[in-house]
Coordinates of C-alpha atoms in Angstrom, one line a residue:
Chain A
M1 CA 78.0 199.3 196.6
R2 CA 77.4 201.8 199.4
I3 CA 80.7 203.0 200.4
G4 CA 83.8 203.7 198.1
R5 CA 87.1 203.0 199.7
V6 CA 87.1 201.2 203.3
L7 CA 90.4 201.1 205.3
I8 CA 90.4 198.3 208.0
V9 CA 93.4 199.0 210.4
G10 CA 93.9 195.9 212.2
T11 CA 93.0 192.7 210.2
G12 CA 92.5 190.2 213.0
L13 CA 89.5 188.2 213.8
I14 CA 87.0 191.3 213.8
G15 CA 88.8 193.2 211.2
A16 CA 88.9 190.5 208.6
S17 CA 85.6 189.4 209.3
V18 CA 84.2 193.2 208.6
G19 CA 86.3 192.8 205.3
L20 CA 84.7 189.2 204.3
A21 CA 81.2 190.9 205.1
L22 CA 81.7 193.8 203.0
K23 CA 83.1 192.0 200.2
G24 CA 80.6 189.1 200.2
R25 CA 77.5 191.2 200.4
E26 CA 79.4 194.0 197.8
L27 CA 78.9 196.8 200.3
S28 CA 82.1 198.7 199.2
G29 CA 84.2 199.7 196.3
E30 CA 87.4 198.6 197.6
V31 CA 88.6 197.4 200.8
V32 CA 92.0 197.9 201.9
G33 CA 93.8 196.5 205.0
W34 CA 96.6 197.3 207.3
D35 CA 97.9 195.5 210.4
R36 CA 101.3 196.1 212.2
N37 CA 101.6 192.0 212.3
A38 CA 102.6 191.3 208.7
G39 CA 101.4 187.6 209.2
E40 CA 97.7 188.6 210.1
L41 CA 97.7 191.1 207.1
E42 CA 98.9 188.4 204.8
T43 CA 96.3 186.0 206.1
A44 CA 93.3 188.5 205.8
L45 CA 94.5 189.1 202.1
R46 CA 94.8 185.4 201.5
I47 CA 91.2 184.7 202.6
G48 CA 89.7 187.2 200.8
A49 CA 88.9 189.7 203.4
L50 CA 90.5 192.5 201.3
D51 CA 91.2 193.7 198.0
R52 CA 94.7 194.9 198.7
A53 CA 97.1 195.2 201.7
A54 CA 98.4 198.7 202.4
R55 CA 102.1 199.4 202.7
D56 CA 101.5 202.8 204.3
P57 CA 98.7 203.0 206.9
I58 CA 98.9 207.0 206.8
E59 CA 98.7 207.2 203.0
A60 CA 95.9 204.5 202.9
V61 CA 94.3 206.7 205.6
R62 CA 94.3 209.6 203.6
A63 CA 92.9 207.8 200.6
A64 CA 89.9 206.0 202.5
D65 CA 86.4 207.1 202.5
L66 CA 85.7 205.5 205.6
V67 CA 88.7 203.9 208.3
V68 CA 87.3 200.9 210.6
L69 CA 89.8 200.8 213.6
A70 CA 89.8 197.2 214.6
T71 CA 92.7 196.8 217.2
P72 CA 92.4 196.5 220.9
V73 CA 91.1 199.4 222.7
L74 CA 94.6 201.2 223.6
A75 CA 95.6 201.0 220.0
I76 CA 92.3 202.6 218.9
L77 CA 92.7 205.6 221.2
D78 CA 96.3 206.2 219.9
W79 CA 95.0 205.7 216.2
M80 CA 92.6 208.3 216.9
E81 CA 95.3 210.6 217.9
R82 CA 97.0 210.3 214.7
L83 CA 94.2 210.3 212.3
S84 CA 92.4 213.4 213.8
P85 CA 94.7 215.9 212.2
I86 CA 95.1 214.1 208.7
L87 CA 91.3 213.3 208.1
G88 CA 89.0 215.8 206.4
P89 CA 85.2 216.3 206.8
E90 CA 84.3 214.2 203.9
Q91 CA 85.9 211.1 205.6
A92 CA 84.6 208.9 208.5
V93 CA 86.1 206.8 211.1
T94 CA 84.3 204.2 213.1
D95 CA 85.7 201.5 215.3
V96 CA 85.0 198.4 216.9
G97 CA 86.5 198.3 220.5
S98 CA 85.0 196.6 223.8
T99 CA 84.7 199.6 225.6
K100 CA 83.3 202.9 224.6
G101 CA 83.7 205.5 227.7
E102 CA 87.3 206.7 227.0
I103 CA 86.7 206.5 222.8
A104 CA 83.6 208.7 222.8
V105 CA 85.3 211.0 225.3
Q106 CA 88.2 211.3 222.8
A107 CA 85.8 211.2 219.8
E108 CA 84.1 214.3 221.1
R109 CA 87.5 216.0 221.5
L110 CA 89.2 214.8 218.4
F111 CA 86.5 214.6 216.1
G112 CA 84.0 216.9 217.2
G113 CA 84.4 219.8 214.8
A114 CA 82.7 220.8 211.4
E115 CA 86.0 220.8 209.9
R116 CA 86.7 217.2 211.1
A117 CA 86.0 213.6 209.9
V118 CA 82.9 212.2 211.8
F119 CA 83.7 209.3 214.4
L120 CA 81.0 206.9 215.1
P121 CA 81.9 204.7 218.2
G122 CA 81.0 201.1 217.7
H123 CA 81.0 197.5 219.3
P124 CA 79.9 194.3 217.6
M125 CA 78.9 192.0 220.3
A126 CA 80.4 189.0 218.8
G127 CA 84.0 187.2 218.9
K128 CA 85.8 184.0 219.5
E129 CA 88.1 183.4 222.4
S130 CA 90.7 182.7 220.0
G131 CA 91.6 185.6 217.3
G132 CA 93.2 186.0 214.4
A133 CA 92.3 186.4 210.4
A134 CA 92.6 182.9 210.1
R135 CA 89.2 182.3 212.2
A136 CA 87.2 185.2 210.3
N137 CA 83.9 184.6 208.8
P138 CA 81.5 186.9 207.3
E139 CA 78.4 185.3 209.1
L140 CA 80.5 186.5 212.5
F141 CA 77.7 189.2 213.3
V142 CA 74.5 187.4 212.1
G143 CA 72.1 188.3 215.1
A144 CA 74.4 190.0 217.3
A145 CA 74.3 193.1 218.7
W146 CA 76.1 196.2 217.2
L147 CA 75.9 198.8 219.8
F148 CA 77.1 202.4 218.8
T149 CA 77.5 205.5 221.1
P150 CA 77.1 208.5 218.9
V151 CA 79.1 211.5 219.8
R152 CA 77.5 215.0 220.2
R153 CA 79.0 217.1 217.7
G154 CA 79.8 220.9 218.3
V155 CA 78.7 222.0 215.0
A156 CA 76.1 220.5 212.5
A157 CA 77.7 217.6 210.4
G158 CA 78.2 218.2 206.6
S159 CA 75.9 216.1 204.7
E160 CA 78.6 214.0 203.2
T161 CA 79.8 212.5 206.5
A162 CA 76.8 212.3 208.2
G163 CA 75.6 210.1 205.0
L164 CA 78.7 208.1 205.8
E165 CA 77.6 207.3 209.4
T166 CA 74.2 206.4 208.0
I167 CA 75.7 204.1 205.4
W168 CA 78.0 202.3 208.1
R169 CA 74.9 201.6 210.0
E170 CA 73.3 200.1 206.9
C171 CA 76.4 198.0 206.2
V172 CA 76.1 196.6 209.7
T173 CA 72.5 195.7 209.3
A174 CA 73.6 194.2 206.1
F175 CA 75.9 192.1 208.0
G176 CA 73.2 190.5 209.8
A177 CA 73.6 192.7 213.4
R178 CA 70.9 194.4 215.1
V179 CA 71.8 198.3 215.4
M180 CA 71.3 199.7 219.0
D181 CA 72.4 203.2 220.1
M182 CA 73.4 203.5 224.1
D183 CA 75.0 206.3 226.0
P184 CA 78.9 205.3 226.3
G185 CA 78.7 205.0 230.2
R186 CA 75.7 202.6 229.9
H187 CA 77.5 200.6 227.4
D188 CA 80.4 200.3 229.4
E189 CA 78.3 199.4 232.7
V190 CA 76.3 196.9 230.6
C191 CA 79.3 195.1 228.9
A192 CA 81.0 195.0 232.3
W193 CA 78.4 192.7 233.2
V194 CA 77.5 190.5 230.1
S195 CA 80.9 190.7 228.5
H196 CA 83.7 191.4 230.6
L197 CA 82.6 189.6 233.8
P198 CA 82.0 186.4 232.1
Q199 CA 85.5 186.7 230.5
M200 CA 87.0 187.3 233.8
V201 CA 85.1 184.5 235.7
A202 CA 86.0 181.9 233.0
T203 CA 89.8 183.2 233.4
A204 CA 89.8 183.0 236.9
L205 CA 87.9 179.5 236.8
A206 CA 90.7 178.2 234.3
A207 CA 93.4 179.7 236.1
V208 CA 92.9 178.0 239.5
L209 CA 92.4 174.6 237.6
E210 CA 96.0 175.1 236.0
E211 CA 97.2 175.9 239.5
E212 CA 95.5 173.0 241.0
F213 CA 96.2 170.3 238.6
G214 CA 99.0 171.5 236.6
E215 CA 100.3 168.4 234.6
A216 CA 98.0 165.9 236.2
P217 CA 96.2 164.0 233.2
E218 CA 93.1 163.4 235.3
L219 CA 91.2 166.5 234.7
K220 CA 91.3 166.1 230.8
S221 CA 90.2 162.7 230.7
I222 CA 87.5 163.5 233.4
G223 CA 85.8 166.7 232.8
G224 CA 82.9 167.0 230.7
R225 CA 81.2 169.5 228.9
A226 CA 80.3 171.9 231.6
L227 CA 84.1 172.2 232.3
R228 CA 85.1 172.5 228.8
E229 CA 82.4 175.4 228.0
M230 CA 83.1 177.1 231.3
T231 CA 86.7 177.6 230.6
R232 CA 86.5 178.2 227.0
L233 CA 87.1 181.7 227.4
G234 CA 90.3 181.0 229.4
A235 CA 91.8 180.8 225.7
S236 CA 91.3 184.7 225.4
P237 CA 94.3 187.0 224.9
F238 CA 95.6 189.1 227.7
S239 CA 96.7 191.8 224.8
M240 CA 92.7 192.5 224.1
W241 CA 91.5 192.1 227.8
R242 CA 94.3 194.3 229.3
D243 CA 93.0 197.1 227.4
V244 CA 89.5 196.5 228.6
A245 CA 90.3 196.2 232.0
H246 CA 92.3 199.5 231.7
T247 CA 89.5 201.4 230.4
N248 CA 86.4 200.0 232.2
T249 CA 88.6 199.4 235.5
V250 CA 85.8 200.6 238.2
A251 CA 82.6 199.0 236.6
I252 CA 84.5 195.5 236.3
G253 CA 85.8 195.7 239.8
R254 CA 82.1 196.3 240.9
T255 CA 81.1 193.2 238.9
L256 CA 83.9 191.2 240.2
L257 CA 83.2 192.0 243.4
A258 CA 79.7 191.0 243.4
V259 CA 80.4 187.5 242.5
E260 CA 83.1 186.9 244.8
Q261 CA 80.2 188.0 247.4
R262 CA 77.9 185.6 245.8
L263 CA 80.5 182.8 245.7
G264 CA 81.3 183.5 249.3
A265 CA 77.4 183.4 250.6
M266 CA 77.3 180.1 248.5
R267 CA 80.4 178.8 250.2
E268 CA 79.4 179.6 253.8
E269 CA 75.7 178.1 253.0
L270 CA 76.4 175.3 251.1
R271 CA 74.1 173.2 253.2
G272 CA 71.9 176.1 254.1
P273 CA 69.0 178.5 252.5
G274 CA 72.2 180.6 250.6
L275 CA 72.8 177.9 248.1
R276 CA 68.9 177.4 247.6
E277 CA 68.6 181.3 247.1
A278 CA 71.7 181.3 244.4
F279 CA 70.0 178.5 242.3
E280 CA 66.8 180.1 242.2
A281 CA 68.0 183.3 241.0
A282 CA 70.2 181.5 238.4
N283 CA 67.2 179.5 237.3
L284 CA 64.9 182.4 236.9
F285 CA 68.0 184.2 235.0
R286 CA 67.9 181.5 232.6
K287 CA 64.0 181.0 232.3
Q288 CA 63.4 184.5 231.8
R289 CA 66.3 185.2 229.2
Y290 CA 67.0 181.8 227.5
R291 CA 63.8 180.0 226.6
D292 CA 66.0 177.5 224.5
S293 CA 66.8 175.4 227.5
D294 CA 69.5 174.0 225.9
G295 CA 71.4 177.3 225.7
Chain B
M1 CA 72.2 140.3 225.7
R2 CA 74.3 140.6 228.5
I3 CA 71.9 141.1 231.4
G4 CA 68.3 139.6 232.4
R5 CA 66.3 142.2 233.9
V6 CA 67.5 145.7 234.7
L7 CA 65.6 147.9 237.2
I8 CA 66.2 151.7 237.0
V9 CA 65.4 153.7 239.8
G10 CA 64.8 157.2 239.1
T11 CA 63.7 157.7 235.2
G12 CA 65.0 161.2 234.5
L13 CA 67.5 162.4 232.4
I14 CA 70.3 160.0 233.2
G15 CA 68.0 157.0 234.3
A16 CA 66.1 157.2 231.0
S17 CA 69.2 157.6 229.1
V18 CA 70.6 154.4 230.3
G19 CA 67.5 152.8 229.7
L20 CA 67.6 153.9 225.9
A21 CA 71.2 152.9 225.7
L22 CA 70.5 149.4 227.2
K23 CA 67.6 148.8 224.8
G24 CA 69.2 150.5 222.0
R25 CA 71.8 148.0 222.0
E26 CA 69.9 145.1 223.1
L27 CA 72.1 144.7 226.2
S28 CA 69.2 143.7 228.6
G29 CA 66.4 141.0 228.4
E30 CA 64.3 143.5 229.9
V31 CA 64.1 147.1 231.3
V32 CA 62.1 148.0 234.0
G33 CA 61.5 151.6 235.3
W34 CA 60.4 153.4 238.7
D35 CA 60.1 157.0 239.3
R36 CA 58.3 158.6 242.4
N37 CA 57.2 161.2 239.8
A38 CA 54.4 159.3 237.6
G39 CA 55.2 161.9 234.9
E40 CA 58.8 161.0 234.5
L41 CA 58.1 157.4 234.6
E42 CA 55.1 157.9 232.1
T43 CA 57.6 159.9 229.5
A44 CA 60.4 157.3 229.9
L45 CA 57.9 154.5 228.9
R46 CA 56.8 156.7 226.0
I47 CA 60.2 157.8 224.7
G48 CA 61.1 153.9 224.5
A49 CA 63.4 154.0 227.5
L50 CA 61.6 151.2 229.3
D51 CA 59.6 148.0 228.4
R52 CA 57.7 148.7 231.4
A53 CA 56.9 150.8 234.4
A54 CA 56.9 149.0 237.8
R55 CA 54.0 149.6 240.1
D56 CA 55.8 148.5 243.2
P57 CA 59.4 149.4 243.2
I58 CA 60.4 146.8 246.0
E59 CA 58.7 144.0 244.1
A60 CA 60.6 145.1 241.1
V61 CA 63.6 145.2 243.1
R62 CA 63.3 141.4 244.2
A63 CA 62.7 140.5 240.4
A64 CA 65.8 142.5 239.4
D65 CA 69.2 141.1 238.1
L66 CA 70.8 144.8 238.4
V67 CA 69.2 147.6 240.0
V68 CA 70.4 151.3 238.8
L69 CA 70.0 153.8 241.3
A70 CA 69.7 157.0 239.0
T71 CA 68.0 159.4 241.7
P72 CA 69.9 162.4 243.6
V73 CA 72.6 161.6 245.9
L74 CA 70.8 161.4 249.2
A75 CA 67.7 159.4 247.8
I76 CA 70.4 157.0 246.5
L77 CA 71.6 156.7 250.1
D78 CA 67.8 156.2 251.4
W79 CA 67.6 153.6 248.6
M80 CA 70.7 151.8 249.8
E81 CA 69.3 151.3 253.2
R82 CA 66.0 150.0 251.9
L83 CA 67.6 147.6 249.4
S84 CA 70.4 146.3 251.4
P85 CA 68.2 143.7 253.5
I86 CA 66.1 142.5 250.5
L87 CA 68.6 141.9 247.7
G88 CA 70.6 138.6 247.8
P89 CA 74.2 137.7 246.6
E90 CA 73.0 136.8 243.1
Q91 CA 71.8 140.3 242.5
A92 CA 73.8 143.7 241.9
V93 CA 73.3 147.3 242.3
T94 CA 75.0 150.1 241.0
D95 CA 74.4 153.9 241.3
V96 CA 75.2 157.0 239.0
G97 CA 75.4 159.6 241.9
S98 CA 77.3 162.7 241.5
T99 CA 79.6 162.1 244.6
K100 CA 81.3 159.0 245.8
G101 CA 82.6 159.4 249.5
E102 CA 79.2 158.7 251.3
I103 CA 77.9 156.2 248.7
A104 CA 81.0 154.2 249.1
V105 CA 81.2 153.9 253.0
Q106 CA 77.4 153.1 253.1
A107 CA 78.3 150.6 250.2
E108 CA 80.8 148.9 252.4
R109 CA 78.9 149.0 255.3
L110 CA 75.6 147.6 253.7
F111 CA 77.0 145.5 250.7
G112 CA 80.2 144.3 251.9
G113 CA 79.2 140.8 252.9
A114 CA 79.1 137.5 250.8
E115 CA 75.7 137.1 251.8
R116 CA 74.8 140.4 250.2
A117 CA 74.2 142.0 246.9
V118 CA 77.5 143.5 245.3
F119 CA 77.2 147.3 244.8
L120 CA 79.4 149.1 242.4
P121 CA 79.2 152.8 242.8
G122 CA 79.7 154.7 239.6
H123 CA 79.1 158.3 238.0
P124 CA 79.2 158.9 234.4
M125 CA 80.6 162.4 233.6
A126 CA 77.5 163.3 231.4
G127 CA 74.3 165.4 231.8
K128 CA 72.5 168.5 231.0
E129 CA 71.5 171.7 232.8
S130 CA 68.0 170.7 232.4
G131 CA 67.0 167.4 233.4
G132 CA 64.1 165.1 232.9
A133 CA 63.4 161.8 230.6
A134 CA 61.9 164.0 227.8
R135 CA 65.7 165.1 227.1
A136 CA 67.1 161.6 227.5
N137 CA 69.6 160.4 224.6
P138 CA 71.1 156.8 224.1
E139 CA 74.1 158.7 223.1
L140 CA 74.5 160.7 226.3
F141 CA 77.4 158.9 227.4
V142 CA 79.6 158.8 224.2
G143 CA 83.1 159.8 224.8
A144 CA 82.3 160.7 228.4
A145 CA 84.4 159.1 231.7
W146 CA 82.3 156.8 233.5
L147 CA 84.0 156.6 236.9
F148 CA 83.7 153.7 239.3
T149 CA 84.8 153.6 243.0
P150 CA 84.9 150.0 243.8
V151 CA 84.2 148.8 247.2
R152 CA 86.2 146.5 249.3
R153 CA 84.3 143.4 250.1
G154 CA 84.9 141.5 253.4
V155 CA 84.5 138.3 252.0
A156 CA 85.2 136.8 248.3
A157 CA 82.1 137.9 246.1
G158 CA 80.2 135.1 244.6
S159 CA 81.2 134.3 241.0
E160 CA 77.7 135.5 239.9
T161 CA 77.8 138.9 241.0
A162 CA 81.6 139.5 240.4
G163 CA 80.1 138.4 236.9
L164 CA 77.4 141.2 237.0
E165 CA 79.8 143.7 238.1
T166 CA 82.0 143.0 235.0
I167 CA 78.9 143.0 232.8
W168 CA 77.8 146.3 233.8
R169 CA 81.3 147.7 232.9
E170 CA 80.8 146.1 229.5
C171 CA 77.5 147.5 229.1
V172 CA 78.9 151.2 230.0
T173 CA 81.4 150.5 227.5
A174 CA 79.0 149.8 224.9
F175 CA 77.1 153.2 225.8
G176 CA 80.6 154.5 224.4
A177 CA 81.6 155.8 227.8
R178 CA 85.3 155.5 229.1
V179 CA 85.6 153.3 232.4
M180 CA 87.8 154.6 235.1
D181 CA 88.5 153.3 238.5
M182 CA 89.3 155.9 241.2
D183 CA 89.4 156.3 244.9
P184 CA 86.1 157.7 246.3
G185 CA 87.8 160.1 248.3
R186 CA 89.8 161.3 245.1
H187 CA 86.9 161.1 243.0
D188 CA 85.0 163.6 245.1
E189 CA 88.1 165.9 245.5
V190 CA 88.7 165.8 241.3
C191 CA 85.0 166.3 240.5
A192 CA 84.6 169.1 243.2
W193 CA 87.2 170.8 240.7
V194 CA 86.0 169.7 237.2
S195 CA 82.3 169.4 237.7
H196 CA 80.8 170.9 241.0
L197 CA 82.8 174.2 240.9
P198 CA 81.8 175.2 237.3
Q199 CA 78.2 174.6 238.1
M200 CA 78.7 176.7 241.2
V201 CA 80.4 179.4 239.5
A202 CA 77.9 179.4 236.5
T203 CA 75.0 179.7 239.4
A204 CA 76.8 182.7 241.1
L205 CA 77.1 184.4 238.0
A206 CA 73.4 183.8 236.7
A207 CA 72.3 184.9 240.1
V208 CA 74.3 188.0 240.4
L209 CA 73.1 188.9 236.7
E210 CA 69.3 188.4 237.7
E211 CA 70.2 190.6 240.8
E212 CA 71.5 193.4 239.1
F213 CA 69.4 193.5 236.0
G214 CA 66.2 192.0 237.1
E215 CA 63.5 192.6 234.6
A216 CA 65.7 194.8 232.4
P217 CA 65.4 194.0 228.7
E218 CA 68.9 195.3 227.6
L219 CA 70.6 192.1 228.7
K220 CA 68.9 189.6 226.4
S221 CA 69.4 191.7 223.5
I222 CA 73.0 192.7 224.2
G223 CA 74.7 189.5 225.4
G224 CA 76.5 187.3 223.3
R225 CA 77.6 183.7 223.2
A226 CA 80.1 184.6 226.3
L227 CA 76.9 185.3 228.3
R228 CA 74.9 182.4 227.1
E229 CA 77.7 179.8 227.7
M230 CA 78.9 180.9 230.8
T231 CA 75.3 181.3 232.5
R232 CA 73.7 177.9 230.7
L233 CA 74.2 175.6 234.0
G234 CA 72.5 178.3 235.7
A235 CA 69.4 176.1 234.6
S236 CA 70.7 173.4 236.6
P237 CA 68.3 171.9 239.4
F238 CA 68.4 173.0 243.3
S239 CA 67.3 169.5 243.9
M240 CA 70.0 167.8 242.5
W241 CA 72.9 170.1 243.3
R242 CA 71.8 170.5 247.1
D243 CA 72.5 166.6 247.5
V244 CA 76.0 167.2 245.7
A245 CA 76.6 170.3 247.9
H246 CA 75.6 168.0 251.2
T247 CA 77.8 165.3 250.5
N248 CA 80.8 167.0 249.3
T249 CA 80.6 170.2 251.5
V250 CA 84.5 170.5 252.3
A251 CA 86.0 169.9 249.1
I252 CA 83.6 172.1 247.3
G253 CA 84.1 175.1 249.9
R254 CA 88.0 174.8 249.0
T255 CA 87.3 174.9 245.2
L256 CA 84.8 178.0 245.8
L257 CA 87.3 179.8 248.2
A258 CA 90.3 179.4 245.7
V259 CA 88.0 181.0 242.8
E260 CA 87.2 184.1 245.3
Q261 CA 90.5 184.6 246.0
R262 CA 91.7 184.7 242.5
L263 CA 89.1 186.9 241.4
G264 CA 89.9 189.2 244.2
A265 CA 93.3 189.2 243.1
M266 CA 92.4 189.9 239.7
R267 CA 90.2 192.8 241.1
E268 CA 92.9 194.7 242.7
E269 CA 95.1 194.3 240.0
L270 CA 92.9 194.9 236.9
R271 CA 95.8 197.3 235.7
G272 CA 98.6 195.1 237.0
P273 CA 100.4 191.7 236.8
G274 CA 97.8 189.9 238.8
L275 CA 95.6 190.0 235.8
R276 CA 98.2 189.4 233.2
E277 CA 99.1 186.3 235.5
A278 CA 95.6 185.2 235.6
F279 CA 95.2 185.2 231.7
E280 CA 98.4 183.3 231.2
A281 CA 97.6 180.4 233.6
A282 CA 94.2 180.3 232.0
N283 CA 95.6 180.1 228.4
L284 CA 98.1 177.8 229.6
F285 CA 95.0 175.4 231.0
R286 CA 93.4 175.7 227.8
K287 CA 96.2 175.1 225.7
Q288 CA 97.4 172.0 227.4
R289 CA 93.8 170.3 227.6
Y290 CA 91.7 171.6 224.7
R291 CA 93.8 171.7 221.5
D292 CA 90.6 172.2 219.7
S293 CA 90.6 176.0 220.2
D294 CA 87.1 176.4 219.5
G295 CA 86.4 174.2 222.6

């Protein structure tokens, strides 16, 4: 047992998976959960991701050693505002939000002082296109990167909260994730390319296919693995990605423009060198990064 | 046993998989193969996809009951020119090319007469991003659509070749594929959307990532399933897709433009209704077509 009481705010896919991973590995004395959606909270409790459901989140916050914010990003920012005045220096907060720039700035502003709880911004590079506690899995984080963007603290942190920060990193490692520290700005830039862009591309592809085919039955019976796989992320919920787009707009916009331009160049040169050049670059990308040729 | 001697021209992934499927199900008296690449031919022989390798393809063509053209599309068109004068009305030819418009036109011109072999244009909706006989699999076609775009014949076909056409359809069904007949133009239009577009999008995505990150190590360690899956087709060989782009240029260009425009609209409205609209259409696409939410 490494932490006393953990409160998970937001018991959807990631929150409930964190609960399962904590409980399965006996890393915490008690795992308490809260979700504004009563059904999600009940599901998380039923699958064993929580020891108990909190009735009043603020009361549960006061009683927790570590609070894990596992909601979409804009709700995380709201929770940070609410929690900052009621948490003390012996407590710690972390989050699992997909963008880190705004969260890091707010963490420094609201949690920077010595009298405050420590806040460690985090981001597990794991998920599924369809969320919800029902799909939670304690092994979700195995082999995934878990990125942290630590905040500068104005005053030296108390040993207790610095300890909690270390312990949370140990928990995440025990989940099977690979811990990496990054600058928040660099995090958001890199994630725009490796996570947000693939999502937007899948959404665009699925959306044009929906627009083109509507109810036509042909697509389903003809499309193979390529179609299924390239549109899988099309099932991702807008509620989560709206927050990502809101908090990483410039970086995502740049990546979208790059793909638009590349597609345009390929289109204008479907019989010319532009197509070959794109295939060669794409081949190189896969060869250098994914030696397992079946992806 | 349903066919006497089958000659497979092009013993790469699809050709060798056809060989394995024929032999594993004992559908053919003898499976002979030829490939201009001696290594591919040897591999196909070694894995048991062929009973023997032909030394002279033209000689083997003369001795075959059914010829399966399993090369890229432009090479299929070349083979059709070469085979037409040397095949007789008791023989049949089919192909597995990814586009059907030009092949169907040429089939009608070269194979339309009563004194000619029958030509049945076909297209299994199966494949892998990395080809080659070494990755062949007799189960590759299980559950996949196998599209045919039958050619009008000027004169009533002889009963023998009509028989071979029927038998090949039975073989394909025995492979586990679902046979569907389509108009060649409609085939190329639908395949532009469900197959060629996903390929071009994956290639574009992998190419911009290669351009952006080059040798930078971050990407590999941070990127998760979304990145891996959305770029998997980036490994596909230009040699095959060049022929697809050459023979379906207009339709593919139209699909690329649709995605460019959709991405542009999303980019301009990352904080507006355009993003929501795209997600809603994409969600609908997945919901209607892939109830298995893990895709």
